[in-house]
PDB file of C-alpha atoms in Angstrom:
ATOM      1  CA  UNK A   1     108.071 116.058 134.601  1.00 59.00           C
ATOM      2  CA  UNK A   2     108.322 118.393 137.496  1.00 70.00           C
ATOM      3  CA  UNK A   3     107.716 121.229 139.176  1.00 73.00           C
ATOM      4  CA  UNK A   4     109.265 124.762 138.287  1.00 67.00           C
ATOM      5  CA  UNK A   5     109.392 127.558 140.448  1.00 72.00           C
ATOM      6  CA  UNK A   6     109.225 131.301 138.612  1.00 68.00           C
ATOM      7  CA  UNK A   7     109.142 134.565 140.140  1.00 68.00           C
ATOM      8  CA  UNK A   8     106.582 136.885 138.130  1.00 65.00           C
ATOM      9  CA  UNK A   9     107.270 139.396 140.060  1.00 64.00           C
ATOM     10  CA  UNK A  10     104.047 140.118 140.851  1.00 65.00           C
ATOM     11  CA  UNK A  11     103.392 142.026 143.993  1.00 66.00           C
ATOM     12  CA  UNK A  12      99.540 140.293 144.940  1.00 63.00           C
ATOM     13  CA  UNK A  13      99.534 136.681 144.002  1.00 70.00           C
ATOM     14  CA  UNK A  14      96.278 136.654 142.377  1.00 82.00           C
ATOM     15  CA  UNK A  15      95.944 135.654 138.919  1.00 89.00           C
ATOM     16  CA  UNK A  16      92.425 135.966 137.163  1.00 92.00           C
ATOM     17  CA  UNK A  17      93.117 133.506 134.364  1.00 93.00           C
ATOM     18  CA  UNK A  18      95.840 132.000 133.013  1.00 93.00           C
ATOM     19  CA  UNK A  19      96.451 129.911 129.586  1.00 94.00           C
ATOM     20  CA  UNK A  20      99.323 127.606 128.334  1.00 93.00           C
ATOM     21  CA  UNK A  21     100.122 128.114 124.378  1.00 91.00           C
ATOM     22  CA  UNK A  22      99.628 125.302 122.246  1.00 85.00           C
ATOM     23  CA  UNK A  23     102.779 123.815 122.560  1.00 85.00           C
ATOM     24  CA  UNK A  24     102.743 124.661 126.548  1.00 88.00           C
ATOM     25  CA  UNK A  25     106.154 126.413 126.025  1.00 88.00           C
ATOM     26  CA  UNK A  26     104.539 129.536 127.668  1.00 91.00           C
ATOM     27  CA  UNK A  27     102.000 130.433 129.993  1.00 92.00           C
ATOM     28  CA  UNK A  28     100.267 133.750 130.351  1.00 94.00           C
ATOM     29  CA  UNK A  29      98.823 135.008 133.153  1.00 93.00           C
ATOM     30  CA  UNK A  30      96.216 137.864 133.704  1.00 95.00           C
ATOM     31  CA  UNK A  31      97.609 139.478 136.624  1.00 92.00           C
ATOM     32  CA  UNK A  32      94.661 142.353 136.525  1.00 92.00           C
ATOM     33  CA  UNK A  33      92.051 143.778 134.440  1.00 94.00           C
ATOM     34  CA  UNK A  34      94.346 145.514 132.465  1.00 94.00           C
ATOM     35  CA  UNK A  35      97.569 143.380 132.878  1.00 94.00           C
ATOM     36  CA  UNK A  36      98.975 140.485 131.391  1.00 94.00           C
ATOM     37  CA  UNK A  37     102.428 138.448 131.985  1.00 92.00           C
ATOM     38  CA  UNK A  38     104.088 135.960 129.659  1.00 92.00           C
ATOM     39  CA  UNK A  39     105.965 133.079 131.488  1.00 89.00           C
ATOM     40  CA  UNK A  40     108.794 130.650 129.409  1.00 87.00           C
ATOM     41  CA  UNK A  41     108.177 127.290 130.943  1.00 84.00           C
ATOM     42  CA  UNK A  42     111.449 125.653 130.381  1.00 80.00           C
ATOM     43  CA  UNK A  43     113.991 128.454 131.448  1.00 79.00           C
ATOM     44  CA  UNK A  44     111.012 129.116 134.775  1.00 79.00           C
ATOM     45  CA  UNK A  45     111.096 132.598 134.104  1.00 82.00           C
ATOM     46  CA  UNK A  46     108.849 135.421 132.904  1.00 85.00           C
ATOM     47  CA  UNK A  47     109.738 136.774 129.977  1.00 87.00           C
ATOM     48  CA  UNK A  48     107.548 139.405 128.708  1.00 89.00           C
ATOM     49  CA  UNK A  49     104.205 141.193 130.039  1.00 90.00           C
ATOM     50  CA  UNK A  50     101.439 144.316 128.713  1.00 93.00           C
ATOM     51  CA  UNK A  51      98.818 146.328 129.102  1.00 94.00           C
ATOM     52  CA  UNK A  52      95.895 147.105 127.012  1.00 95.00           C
ATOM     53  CA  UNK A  53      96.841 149.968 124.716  1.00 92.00           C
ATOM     54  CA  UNK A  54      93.920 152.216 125.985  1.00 91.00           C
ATOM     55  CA  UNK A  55      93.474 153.252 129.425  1.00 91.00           C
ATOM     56  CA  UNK A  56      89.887 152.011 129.542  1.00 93.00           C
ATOM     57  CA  UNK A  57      90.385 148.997 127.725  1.00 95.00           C
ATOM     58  CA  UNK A  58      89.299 146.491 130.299  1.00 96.00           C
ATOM     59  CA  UNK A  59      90.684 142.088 129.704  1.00 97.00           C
ATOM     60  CA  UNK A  60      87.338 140.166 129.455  1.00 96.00           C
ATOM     61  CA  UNK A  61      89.573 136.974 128.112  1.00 97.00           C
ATOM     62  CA  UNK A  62      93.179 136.125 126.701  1.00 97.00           C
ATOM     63  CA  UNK A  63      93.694 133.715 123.923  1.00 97.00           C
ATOM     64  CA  UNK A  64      96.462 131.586 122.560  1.00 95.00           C
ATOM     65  CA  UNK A  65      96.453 131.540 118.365  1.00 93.00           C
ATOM     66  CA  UNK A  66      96.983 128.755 116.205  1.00 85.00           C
ATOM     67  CA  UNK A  67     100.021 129.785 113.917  1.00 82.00           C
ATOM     68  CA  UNK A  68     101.577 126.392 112.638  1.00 74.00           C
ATOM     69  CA  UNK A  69     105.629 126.527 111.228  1.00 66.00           C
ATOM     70  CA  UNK A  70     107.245 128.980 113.815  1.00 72.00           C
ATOM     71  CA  UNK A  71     107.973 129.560 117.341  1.00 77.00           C
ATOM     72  CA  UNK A  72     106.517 132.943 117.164  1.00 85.00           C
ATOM     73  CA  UNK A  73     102.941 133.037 118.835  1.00 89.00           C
ATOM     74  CA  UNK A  74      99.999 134.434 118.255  1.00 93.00           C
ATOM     75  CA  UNK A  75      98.064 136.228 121.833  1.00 95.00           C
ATOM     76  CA  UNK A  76      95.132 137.727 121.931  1.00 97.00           C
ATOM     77  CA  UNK A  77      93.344 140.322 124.384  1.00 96.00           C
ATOM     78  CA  UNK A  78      89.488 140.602 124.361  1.00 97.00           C
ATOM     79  CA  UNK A  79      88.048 143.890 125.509  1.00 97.00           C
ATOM     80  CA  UNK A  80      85.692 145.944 126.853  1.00 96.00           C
ATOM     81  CA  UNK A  81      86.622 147.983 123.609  1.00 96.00           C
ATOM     82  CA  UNK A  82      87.281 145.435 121.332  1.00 96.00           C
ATOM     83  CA  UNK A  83      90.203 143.430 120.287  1.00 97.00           C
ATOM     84  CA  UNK A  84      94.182 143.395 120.416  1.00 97.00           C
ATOM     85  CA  UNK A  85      96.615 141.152 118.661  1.00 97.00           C
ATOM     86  CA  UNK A  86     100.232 140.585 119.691  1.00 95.00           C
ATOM     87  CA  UNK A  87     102.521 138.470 118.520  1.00 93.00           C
ATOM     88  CA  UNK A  88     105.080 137.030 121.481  1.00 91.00           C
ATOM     89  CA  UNK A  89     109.064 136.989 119.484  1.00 84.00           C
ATOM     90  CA  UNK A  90     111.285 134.652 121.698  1.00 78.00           C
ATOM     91  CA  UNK A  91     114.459 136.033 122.180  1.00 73.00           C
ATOM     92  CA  UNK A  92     117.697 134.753 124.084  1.00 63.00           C
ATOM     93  CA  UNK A  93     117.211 137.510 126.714  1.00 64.00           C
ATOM     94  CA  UNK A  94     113.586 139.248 126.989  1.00 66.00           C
ATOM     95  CA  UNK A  95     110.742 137.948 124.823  1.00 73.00           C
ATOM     96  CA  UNK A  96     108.713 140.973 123.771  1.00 82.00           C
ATOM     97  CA  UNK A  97     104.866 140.612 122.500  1.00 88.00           C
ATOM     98  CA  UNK A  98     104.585 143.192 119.813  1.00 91.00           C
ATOM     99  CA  UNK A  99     101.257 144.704 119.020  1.00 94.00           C
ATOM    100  CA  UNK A 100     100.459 143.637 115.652  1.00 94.00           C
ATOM    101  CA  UNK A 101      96.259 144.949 115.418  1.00 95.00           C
ATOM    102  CA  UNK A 102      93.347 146.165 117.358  1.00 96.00           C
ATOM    103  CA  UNK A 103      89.563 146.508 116.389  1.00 96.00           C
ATOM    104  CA  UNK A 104      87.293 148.570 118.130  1.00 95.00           C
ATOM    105  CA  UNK A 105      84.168 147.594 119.813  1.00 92.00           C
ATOM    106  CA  UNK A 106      81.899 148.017 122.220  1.00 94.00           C
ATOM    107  CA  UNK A 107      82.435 144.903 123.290  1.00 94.00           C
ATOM    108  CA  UNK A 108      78.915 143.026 125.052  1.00 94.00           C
ATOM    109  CA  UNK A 109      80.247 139.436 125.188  1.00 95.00           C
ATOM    110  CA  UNK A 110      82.191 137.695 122.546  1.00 97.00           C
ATOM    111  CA  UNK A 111      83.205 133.701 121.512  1.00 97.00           C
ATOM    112  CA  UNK A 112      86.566 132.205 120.140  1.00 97.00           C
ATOM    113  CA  UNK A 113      87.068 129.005 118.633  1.00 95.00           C
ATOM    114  CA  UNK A 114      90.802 127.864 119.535  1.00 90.00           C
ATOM    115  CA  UNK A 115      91.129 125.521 116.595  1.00 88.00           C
ATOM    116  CA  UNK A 116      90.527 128.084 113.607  1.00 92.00           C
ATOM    117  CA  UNK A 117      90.881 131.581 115.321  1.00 95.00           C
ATOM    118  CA  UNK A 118      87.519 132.951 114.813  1.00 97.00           C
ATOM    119  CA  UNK A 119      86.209 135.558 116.943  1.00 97.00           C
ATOM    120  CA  UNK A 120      82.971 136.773 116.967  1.00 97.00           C
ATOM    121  CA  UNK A 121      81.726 140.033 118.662  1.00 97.00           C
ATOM    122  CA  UNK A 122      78.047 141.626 119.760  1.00 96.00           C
ATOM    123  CA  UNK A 123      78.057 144.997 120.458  1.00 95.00           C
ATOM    124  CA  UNK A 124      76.204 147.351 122.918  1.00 93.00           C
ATOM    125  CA  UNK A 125      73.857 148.006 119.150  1.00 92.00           C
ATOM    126  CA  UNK A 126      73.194 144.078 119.069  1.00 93.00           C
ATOM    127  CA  UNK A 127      75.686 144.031 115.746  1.00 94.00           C
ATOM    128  CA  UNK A 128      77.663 141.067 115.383  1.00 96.00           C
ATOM    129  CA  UNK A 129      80.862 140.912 113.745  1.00 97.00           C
ATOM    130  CA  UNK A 130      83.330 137.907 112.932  1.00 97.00           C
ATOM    131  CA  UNK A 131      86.984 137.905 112.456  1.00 97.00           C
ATOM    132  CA  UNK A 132      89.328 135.837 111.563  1.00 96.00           C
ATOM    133  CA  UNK A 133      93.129 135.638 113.705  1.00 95.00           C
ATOM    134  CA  UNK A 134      95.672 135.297 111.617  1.00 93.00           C
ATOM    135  CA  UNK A 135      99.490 136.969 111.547  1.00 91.00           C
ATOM    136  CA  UNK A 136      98.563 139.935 109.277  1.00 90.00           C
ATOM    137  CA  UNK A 137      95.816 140.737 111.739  1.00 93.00           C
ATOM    138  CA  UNK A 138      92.405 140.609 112.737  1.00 95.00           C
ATOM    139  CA  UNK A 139      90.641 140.064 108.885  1.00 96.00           C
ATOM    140  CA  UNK A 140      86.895 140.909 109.600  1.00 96.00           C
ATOM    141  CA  UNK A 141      84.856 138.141 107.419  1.00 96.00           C
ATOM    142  CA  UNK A 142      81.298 139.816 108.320  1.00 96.00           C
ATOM    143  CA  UNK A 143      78.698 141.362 110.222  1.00 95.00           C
ATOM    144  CA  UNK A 144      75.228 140.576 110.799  1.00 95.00           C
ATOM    145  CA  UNK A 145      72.449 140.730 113.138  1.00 93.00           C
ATOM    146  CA  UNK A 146      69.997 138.039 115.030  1.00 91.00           C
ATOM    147  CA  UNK A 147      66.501 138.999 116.246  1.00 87.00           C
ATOM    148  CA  UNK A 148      67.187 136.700 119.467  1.00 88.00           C
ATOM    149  CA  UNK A 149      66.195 138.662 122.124  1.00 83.00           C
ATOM    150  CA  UNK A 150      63.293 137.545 124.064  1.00 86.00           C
ATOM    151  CA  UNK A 151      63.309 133.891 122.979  1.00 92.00           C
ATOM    152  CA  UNK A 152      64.895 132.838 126.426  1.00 93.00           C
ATOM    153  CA  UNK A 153      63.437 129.805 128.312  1.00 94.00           C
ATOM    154  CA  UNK A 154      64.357 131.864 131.643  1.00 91.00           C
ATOM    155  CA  UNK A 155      63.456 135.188 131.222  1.00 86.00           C
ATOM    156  CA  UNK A 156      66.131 136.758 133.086  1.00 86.00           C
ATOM    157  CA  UNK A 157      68.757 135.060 130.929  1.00 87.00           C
ATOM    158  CA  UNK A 158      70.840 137.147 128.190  1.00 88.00           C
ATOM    159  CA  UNK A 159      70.248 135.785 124.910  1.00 89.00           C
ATOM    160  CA  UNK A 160      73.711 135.538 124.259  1.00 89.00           C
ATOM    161  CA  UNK A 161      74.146 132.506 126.086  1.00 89.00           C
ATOM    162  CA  UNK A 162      71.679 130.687 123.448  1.00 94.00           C
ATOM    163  CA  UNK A 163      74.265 131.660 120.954  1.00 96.00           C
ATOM    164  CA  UNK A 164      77.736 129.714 119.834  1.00 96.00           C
ATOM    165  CA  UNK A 165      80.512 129.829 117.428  1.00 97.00           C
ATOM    166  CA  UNK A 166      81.625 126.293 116.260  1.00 96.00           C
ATOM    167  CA  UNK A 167      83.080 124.700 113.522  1.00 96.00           C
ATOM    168  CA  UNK A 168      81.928 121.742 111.884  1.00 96.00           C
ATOM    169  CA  UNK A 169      83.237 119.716 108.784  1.00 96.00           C
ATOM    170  CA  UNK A 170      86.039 122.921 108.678  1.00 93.00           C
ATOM    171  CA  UNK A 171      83.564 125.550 107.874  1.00 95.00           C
ATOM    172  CA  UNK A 172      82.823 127.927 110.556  1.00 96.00           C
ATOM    173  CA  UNK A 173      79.084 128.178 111.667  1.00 97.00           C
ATOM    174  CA  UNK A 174      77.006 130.401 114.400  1.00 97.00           C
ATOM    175  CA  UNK A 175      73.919 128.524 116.411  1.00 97.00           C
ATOM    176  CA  UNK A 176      71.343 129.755 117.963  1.00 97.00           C
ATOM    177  CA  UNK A 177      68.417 128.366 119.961  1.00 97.00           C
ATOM    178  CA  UNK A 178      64.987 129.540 120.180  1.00 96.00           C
ATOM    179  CA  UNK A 179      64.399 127.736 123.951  1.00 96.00           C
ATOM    180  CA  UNK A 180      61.065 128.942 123.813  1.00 95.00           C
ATOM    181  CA  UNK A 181      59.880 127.349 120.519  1.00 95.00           C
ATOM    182  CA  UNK A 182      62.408 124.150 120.967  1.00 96.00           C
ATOM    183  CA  UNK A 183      63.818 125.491 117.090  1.00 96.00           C
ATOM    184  CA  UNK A 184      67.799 125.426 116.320  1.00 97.00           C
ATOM    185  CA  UNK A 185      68.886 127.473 113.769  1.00 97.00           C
ATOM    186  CA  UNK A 186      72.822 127.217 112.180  1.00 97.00           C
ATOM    187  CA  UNK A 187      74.163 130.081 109.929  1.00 97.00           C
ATOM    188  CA  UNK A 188      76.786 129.728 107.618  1.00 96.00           C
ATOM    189  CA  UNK A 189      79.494 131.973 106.388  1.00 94.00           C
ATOM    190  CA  UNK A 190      78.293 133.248 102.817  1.00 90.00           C
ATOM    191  CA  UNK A 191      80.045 136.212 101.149  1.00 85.00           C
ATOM    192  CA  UNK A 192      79.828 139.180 103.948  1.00 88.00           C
ATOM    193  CA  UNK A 193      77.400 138.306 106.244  1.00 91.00           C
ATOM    194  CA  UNK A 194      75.867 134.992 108.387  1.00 95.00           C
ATOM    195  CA  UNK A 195      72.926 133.226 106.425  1.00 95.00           C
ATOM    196  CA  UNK A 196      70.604 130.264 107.971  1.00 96.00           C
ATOM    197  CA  UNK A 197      71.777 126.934 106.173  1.00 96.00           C
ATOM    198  CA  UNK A 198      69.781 124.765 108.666  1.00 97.00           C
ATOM    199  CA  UNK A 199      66.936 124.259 110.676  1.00 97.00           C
ATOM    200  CA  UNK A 200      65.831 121.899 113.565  1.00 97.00           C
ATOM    201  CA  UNK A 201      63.429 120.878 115.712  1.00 96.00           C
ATOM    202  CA  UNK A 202      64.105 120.208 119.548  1.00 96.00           C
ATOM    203  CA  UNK A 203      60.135 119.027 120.170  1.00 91.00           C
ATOM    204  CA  UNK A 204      59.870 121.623 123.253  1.00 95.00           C
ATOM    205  CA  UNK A 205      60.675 124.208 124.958  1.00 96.00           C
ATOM    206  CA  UNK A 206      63.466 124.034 127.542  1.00 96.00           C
ATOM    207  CA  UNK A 207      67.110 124.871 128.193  1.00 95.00           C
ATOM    208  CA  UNK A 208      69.793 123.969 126.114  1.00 95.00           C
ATOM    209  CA  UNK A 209      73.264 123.688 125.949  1.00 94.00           C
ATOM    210  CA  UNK A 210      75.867 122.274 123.058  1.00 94.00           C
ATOM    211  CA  UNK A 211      79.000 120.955 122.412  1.00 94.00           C
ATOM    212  CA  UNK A 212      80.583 119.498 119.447  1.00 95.00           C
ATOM    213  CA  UNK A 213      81.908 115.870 118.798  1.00 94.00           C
ATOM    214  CA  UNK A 214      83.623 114.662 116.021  1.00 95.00           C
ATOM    215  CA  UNK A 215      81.414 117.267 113.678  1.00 96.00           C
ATOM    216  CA  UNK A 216      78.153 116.193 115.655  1.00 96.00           C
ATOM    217  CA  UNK A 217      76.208 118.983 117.362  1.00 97.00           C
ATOM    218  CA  UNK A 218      75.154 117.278 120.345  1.00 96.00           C
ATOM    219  CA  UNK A 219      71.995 119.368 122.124  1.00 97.00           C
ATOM    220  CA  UNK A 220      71.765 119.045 125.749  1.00 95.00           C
ATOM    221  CA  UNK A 221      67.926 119.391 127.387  1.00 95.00           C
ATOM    222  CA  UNK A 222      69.338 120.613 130.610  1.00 92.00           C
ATOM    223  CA  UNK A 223      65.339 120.315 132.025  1.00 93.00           C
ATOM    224  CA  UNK A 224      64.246 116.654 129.957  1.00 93.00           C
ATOM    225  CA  UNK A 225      68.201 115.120 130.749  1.00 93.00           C
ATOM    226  CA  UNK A 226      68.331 114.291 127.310  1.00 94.00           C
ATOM    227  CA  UNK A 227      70.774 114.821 124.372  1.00 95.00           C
ATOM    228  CA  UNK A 228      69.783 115.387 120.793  1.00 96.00           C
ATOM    229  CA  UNK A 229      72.124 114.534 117.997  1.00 96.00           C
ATOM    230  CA  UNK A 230      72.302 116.231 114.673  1.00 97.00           C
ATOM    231  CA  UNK A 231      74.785 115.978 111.718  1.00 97.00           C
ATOM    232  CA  UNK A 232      74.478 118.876 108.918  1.00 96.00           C
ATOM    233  CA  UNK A 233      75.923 116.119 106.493  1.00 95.00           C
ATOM    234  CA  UNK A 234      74.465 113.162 107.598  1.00 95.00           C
ATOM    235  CA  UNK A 235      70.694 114.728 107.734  1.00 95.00           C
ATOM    236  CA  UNK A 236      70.064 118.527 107.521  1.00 94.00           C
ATOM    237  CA  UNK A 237      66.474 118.281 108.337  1.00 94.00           C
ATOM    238  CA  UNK A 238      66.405 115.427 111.531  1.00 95.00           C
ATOM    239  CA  UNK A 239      68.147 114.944 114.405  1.00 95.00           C
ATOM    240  CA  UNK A 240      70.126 111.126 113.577  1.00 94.00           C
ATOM    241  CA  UNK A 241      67.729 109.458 116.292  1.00 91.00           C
ATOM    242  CA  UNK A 242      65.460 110.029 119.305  1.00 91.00           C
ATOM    243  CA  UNK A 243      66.849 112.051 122.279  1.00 91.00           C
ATOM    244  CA  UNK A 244      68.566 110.235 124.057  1.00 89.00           C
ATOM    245  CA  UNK A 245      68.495 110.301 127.794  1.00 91.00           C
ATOM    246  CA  UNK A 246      72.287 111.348 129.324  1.00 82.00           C
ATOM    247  CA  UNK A 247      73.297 111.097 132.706  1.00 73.00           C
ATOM    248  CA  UNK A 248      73.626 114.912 134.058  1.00 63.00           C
ATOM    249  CA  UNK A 249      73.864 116.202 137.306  1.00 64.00           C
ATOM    250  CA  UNK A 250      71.178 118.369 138.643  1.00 59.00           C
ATOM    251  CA  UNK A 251      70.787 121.340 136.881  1.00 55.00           C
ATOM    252  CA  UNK A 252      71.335 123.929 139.582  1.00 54.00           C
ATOM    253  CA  UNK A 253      73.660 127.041 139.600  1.00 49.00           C
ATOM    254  CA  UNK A 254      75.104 128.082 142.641  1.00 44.00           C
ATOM    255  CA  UNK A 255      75.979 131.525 142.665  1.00 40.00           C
ATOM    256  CA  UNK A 256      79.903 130.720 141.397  1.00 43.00           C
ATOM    257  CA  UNK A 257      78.858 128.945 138.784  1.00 46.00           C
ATOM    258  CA  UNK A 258      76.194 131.837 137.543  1.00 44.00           C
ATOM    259  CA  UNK A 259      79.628 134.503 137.829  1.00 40.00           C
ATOM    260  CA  UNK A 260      81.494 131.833 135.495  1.00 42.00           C
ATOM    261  CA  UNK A 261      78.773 131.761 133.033  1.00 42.00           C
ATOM    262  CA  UNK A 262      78.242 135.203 132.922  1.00 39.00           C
ATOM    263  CA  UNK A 263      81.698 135.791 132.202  1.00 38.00           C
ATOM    264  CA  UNK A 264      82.973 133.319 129.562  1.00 42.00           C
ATOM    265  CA  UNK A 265      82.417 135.855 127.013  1.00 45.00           C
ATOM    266  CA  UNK A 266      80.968 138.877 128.701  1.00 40.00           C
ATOM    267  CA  UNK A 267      82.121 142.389 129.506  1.00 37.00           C
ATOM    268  CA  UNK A 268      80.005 143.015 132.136  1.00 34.00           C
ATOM    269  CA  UNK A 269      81.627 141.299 134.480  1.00 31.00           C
ATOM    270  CA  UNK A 270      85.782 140.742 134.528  1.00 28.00           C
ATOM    271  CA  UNK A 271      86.106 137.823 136.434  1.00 30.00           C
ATOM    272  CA  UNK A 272      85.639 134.552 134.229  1.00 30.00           C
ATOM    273  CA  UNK A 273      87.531 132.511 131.896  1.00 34.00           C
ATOM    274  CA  UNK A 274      85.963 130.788 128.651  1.00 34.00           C
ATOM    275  CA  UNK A 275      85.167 127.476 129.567  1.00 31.00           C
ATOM    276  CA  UNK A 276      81.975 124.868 129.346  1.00 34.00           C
ATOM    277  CA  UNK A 277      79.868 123.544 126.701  1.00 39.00           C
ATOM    278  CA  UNK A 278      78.454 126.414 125.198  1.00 41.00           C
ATOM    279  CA  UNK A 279      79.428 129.205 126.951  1.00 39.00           C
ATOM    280  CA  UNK A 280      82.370 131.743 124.667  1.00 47.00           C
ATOM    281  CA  UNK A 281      82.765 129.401 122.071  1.00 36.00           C
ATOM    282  CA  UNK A 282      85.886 127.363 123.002  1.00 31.00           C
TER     283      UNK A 282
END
């Protein structure tokens, strides 16, 4: 491999974010808060570029789509006021990314998981809604609210960061933690809305984090160091053993990594990118 020089034509050089497709033919960047540009990898050029359809639509995250048998691709904008889908059509010259759907929200942080295209959305009301991504558009599967608020371990924290989107054993599912009673809750996709399907105990208060492994929710007691394991299949009332004690590094935010957090979903703030265990659901 090596090295390929482009010219984006962009007149400051910073980028915000920037995300390789699937098949890392393209890469887009965000260029601003309202701006993004497509580059083609192999031909080291860029090839196509937008700009949120509404004036005070402002990019909280971009997203790559899974869209399996064609070299079109699926792109995403998440906004301040919602959603936009484009679909990027290669051509021999100029690529273009033609708008293809937007949903409107009032977008208060949001979570996207890259290997099924769901989205799901809170609002300024506290109403959560989840979408699918697929060619014909953003398909809205739900909506549903969570009486969350106020079960931080840190007071100060938004309760959205006790929330994710995952997917385990294909079916999409939303988690939530209660850090102040050490309880973890997983809703399921039922008809139109979100309904509870399982229920755990954590054995105390603290602050959590999760990721997923091979269909495992693994629980991370930032505070304890120790990781709980659970497997909906396997045992929908226990964790599958003991915590465990893990090997973390100190749990201490500097002031960067606070920004990052705050961002991975969030409109507040629209300087971030969607990365980390639990934070915006990737």
């Amino acid at each position: 491999s090596k090295w390929v020089e482009c010219d984006c034509g962009i007149p400051d050089p910073q980028v915000i974010r920037m995300k390789f497709s699937a098949g890392r033919d393209y890469l887009a960047l965000q260029v601003n808060i309202r701006e993004v540009k497509v580059v083609d990898i192999a031909r080291g050029r860029l090839v196509a570029a937008r700009s949120c359809r509404s004036h005070k639509s402002r990019i909280t995250n971009i997203y790559w789509c899974k869209w399996g048998g064609t070299i079109e691709q699926l792109f995403l904008f998440v906004t301040n006021t919602g959603a936009e889908l484009y679909v990027l059509k290669p051509k021999p010259q100029d690529s273009t990314l033609k708008h293809l759907k937007t949903v409107q929200h009032q977008t208060r942080y949001h979570w996207f998981v890259n290997s099924s295209n769901w989205l799901l959305v809170v609002d300024l009301k506290h109403i959560f809604s989840l979408y699918n991504v697929t060619p014909k558009g953003l398909v809205r599967k739900c909506k549903f609210e969570l009486n969350c608020r106020g079960t931080n371990y840190n007071k100060n924290d938004a309760y959205y960061e006790q929330i994710s989107l995952v997917e385990l054993y294909g079916e999409v599912m939303c988690v939530f933690i209660n850090e102040q009673k050490g309880k973890l809750y997983i809703l399921g996709l039922q008809k139109d809305t979100m309904v509870q399907k399982y229920m755990y105990d954590l054995y105390t208060p603290s602050k959590y984090e999760i990721s997923v492994i091979d269909n495992v929710l693994v629980v991370h007691n930032m505070l304890a160091k120790l990781a709980i394991l659970f497997d909906v299949r396997t045992d929908p009332v226990a964790s599958l053993a003991a915590p465990l004690p893990m090997a973390y590094e100190q749990y201490e935010e500097s002031k960067d990594d606070e920004n990052e957090r705050a961002t991975s979903g969030s409109t507040n703030n629209m300087e971030g990118d969607s990365t980390g265990r639990r934070r915006g659901g990737g």
